[in-house]
Coordinates of C-alpha atoms in Angstrom, one line a residue:
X1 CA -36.3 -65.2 162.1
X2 CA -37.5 -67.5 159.3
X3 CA -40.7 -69.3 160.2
X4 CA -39.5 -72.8 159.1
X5 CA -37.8 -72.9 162.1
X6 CA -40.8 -72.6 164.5
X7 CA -42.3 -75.4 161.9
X8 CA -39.2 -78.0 162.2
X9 CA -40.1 -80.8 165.2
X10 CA -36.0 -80.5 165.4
X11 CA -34.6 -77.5 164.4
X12 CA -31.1 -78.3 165.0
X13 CA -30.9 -81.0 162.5
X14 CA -31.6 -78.7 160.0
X15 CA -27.7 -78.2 159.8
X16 CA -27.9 -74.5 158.8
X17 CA -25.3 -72.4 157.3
X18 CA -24.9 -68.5 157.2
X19 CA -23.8 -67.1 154.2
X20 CA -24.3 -63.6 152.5
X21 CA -27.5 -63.4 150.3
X22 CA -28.0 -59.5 150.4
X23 CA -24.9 -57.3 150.6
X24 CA -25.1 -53.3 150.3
X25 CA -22.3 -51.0 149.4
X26 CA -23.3 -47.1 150.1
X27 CA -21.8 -45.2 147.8
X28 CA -23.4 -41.9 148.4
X29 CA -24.0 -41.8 152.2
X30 CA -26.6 -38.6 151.8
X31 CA -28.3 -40.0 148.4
X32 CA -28.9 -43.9 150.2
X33 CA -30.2 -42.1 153.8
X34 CA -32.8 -39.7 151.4
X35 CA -33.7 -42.1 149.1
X36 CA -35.6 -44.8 151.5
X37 CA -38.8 -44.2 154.1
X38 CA -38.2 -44.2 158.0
X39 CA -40.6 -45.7 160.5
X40 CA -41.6 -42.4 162.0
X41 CA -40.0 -38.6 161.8
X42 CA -37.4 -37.6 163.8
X43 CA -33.5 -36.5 163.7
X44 CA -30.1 -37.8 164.1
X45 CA -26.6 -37.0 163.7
X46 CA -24.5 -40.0 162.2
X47 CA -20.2 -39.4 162.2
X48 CA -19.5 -42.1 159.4
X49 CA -15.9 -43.4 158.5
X50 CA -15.4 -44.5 155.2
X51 CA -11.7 -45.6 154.8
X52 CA -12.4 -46.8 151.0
X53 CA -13.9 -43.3 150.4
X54 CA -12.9 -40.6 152.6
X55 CA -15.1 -37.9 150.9
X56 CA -18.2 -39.8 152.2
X57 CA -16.6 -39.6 156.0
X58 CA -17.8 -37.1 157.7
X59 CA -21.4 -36.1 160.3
X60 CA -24.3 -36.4 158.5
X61 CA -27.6 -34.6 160.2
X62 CA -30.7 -37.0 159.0
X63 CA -34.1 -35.4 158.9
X64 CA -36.9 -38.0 158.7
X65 CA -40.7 -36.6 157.9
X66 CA -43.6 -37.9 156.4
X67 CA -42.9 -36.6 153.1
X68 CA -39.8 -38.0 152.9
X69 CA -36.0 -37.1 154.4
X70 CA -33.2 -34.7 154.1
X71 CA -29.5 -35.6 154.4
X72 CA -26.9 -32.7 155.3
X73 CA -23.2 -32.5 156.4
X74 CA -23.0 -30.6 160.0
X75 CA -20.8 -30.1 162.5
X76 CA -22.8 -31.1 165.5
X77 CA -22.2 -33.1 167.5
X78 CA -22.5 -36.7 166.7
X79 CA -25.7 -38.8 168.1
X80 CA -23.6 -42.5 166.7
X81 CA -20.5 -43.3 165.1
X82 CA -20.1 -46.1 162.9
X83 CA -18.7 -47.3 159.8
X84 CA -20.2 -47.1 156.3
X85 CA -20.0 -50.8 156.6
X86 CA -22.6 -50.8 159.4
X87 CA -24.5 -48.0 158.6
X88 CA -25.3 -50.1 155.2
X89 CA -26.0 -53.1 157.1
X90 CA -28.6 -51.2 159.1
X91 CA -29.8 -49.1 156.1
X92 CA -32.3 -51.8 155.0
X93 CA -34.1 -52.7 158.1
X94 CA -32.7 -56.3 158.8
X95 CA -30.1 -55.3 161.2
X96 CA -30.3 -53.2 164.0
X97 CA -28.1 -50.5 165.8
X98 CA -28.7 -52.2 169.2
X99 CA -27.2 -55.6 167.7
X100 CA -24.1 -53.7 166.1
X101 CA -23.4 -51.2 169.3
X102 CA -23.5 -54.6 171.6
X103 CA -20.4 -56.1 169.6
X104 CA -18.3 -52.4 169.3
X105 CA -19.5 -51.7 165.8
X106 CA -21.0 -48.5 166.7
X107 CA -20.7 -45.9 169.1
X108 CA -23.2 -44.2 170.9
X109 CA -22.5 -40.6 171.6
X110 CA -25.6 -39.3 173.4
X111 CA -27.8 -41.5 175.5
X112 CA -30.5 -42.7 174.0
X113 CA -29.1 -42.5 170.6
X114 CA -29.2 -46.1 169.5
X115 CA -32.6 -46.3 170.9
X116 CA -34.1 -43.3 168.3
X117 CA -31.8 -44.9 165.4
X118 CA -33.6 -48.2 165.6
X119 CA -37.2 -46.7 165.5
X120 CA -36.3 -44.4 162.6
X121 CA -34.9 -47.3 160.6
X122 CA -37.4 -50.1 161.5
X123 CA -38.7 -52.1 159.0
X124 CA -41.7 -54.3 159.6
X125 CA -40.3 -56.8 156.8
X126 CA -36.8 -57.5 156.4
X127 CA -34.8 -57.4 153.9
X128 CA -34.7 -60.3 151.1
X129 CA -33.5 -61.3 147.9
X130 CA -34.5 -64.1 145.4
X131 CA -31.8 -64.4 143.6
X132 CA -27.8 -64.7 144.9
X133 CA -25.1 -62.6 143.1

């Protein structure tokens, strides 16, 4: 959604390529869904596979509040299933768990779910990086 696009008389001839500039590994599934902000307050339960690490697998109940979130293992039952690949992927704002449930990558469990997931992780301004590693 760059704006140089919308600027170009002929977009197409820009040629562009997609490549990887920001890439996010979560190695502590709890730790990375307490330590950021979410767009408003509100509670999910997230069943996450994690075939590199199995210990991070599991159901994870997120709290979101004001004052910040709180990340617990449960039993409940799951709101989404998805990889830690594409929870990480949606964990910075730029994608979205609509975009990843249309092509299979996540699961929705209870109606409604993917719906609350995207407003709890919105971000007004996508993710970016300067620099390429």
């Amino acid at each position: 959604d760059h704006p140089l696009l919308q600027l170009l008389a002929d977009p197409r001839a820009l040629g562009l390529r997609i490549a990887d500039g920001l890439w996010l590994r979560l190695v502590d599934v709890a730790a990375a869904l307490e330590g950021r902000t979410y767009a408003r307050a509100g509670r999910i339960v997230l069943e996450v596979g994690d075939a590199f690490r199995p210990d991070q697998a599991g159901r994870y109940l997120l709290e979101a509040r004001a004052t910040g979130a709180r990340v617990t293992r449960t039993r409940a039952r799951a709101d989404l299933a998805l990889d830690t690949s594409d929870l990480a992927a949606a964990h910075l704002g730029g994608t979205r768990f609509h975009s990843l449930a249309r092509v299979g990558r996540v699961g929705e469990r209870v109606p409604g779910a993917i719906e609350r997931a995207d407003s709890l992780f919105h971000s007004a301004i996508p993710p970016w990086s300067p620099g390429l590693f």
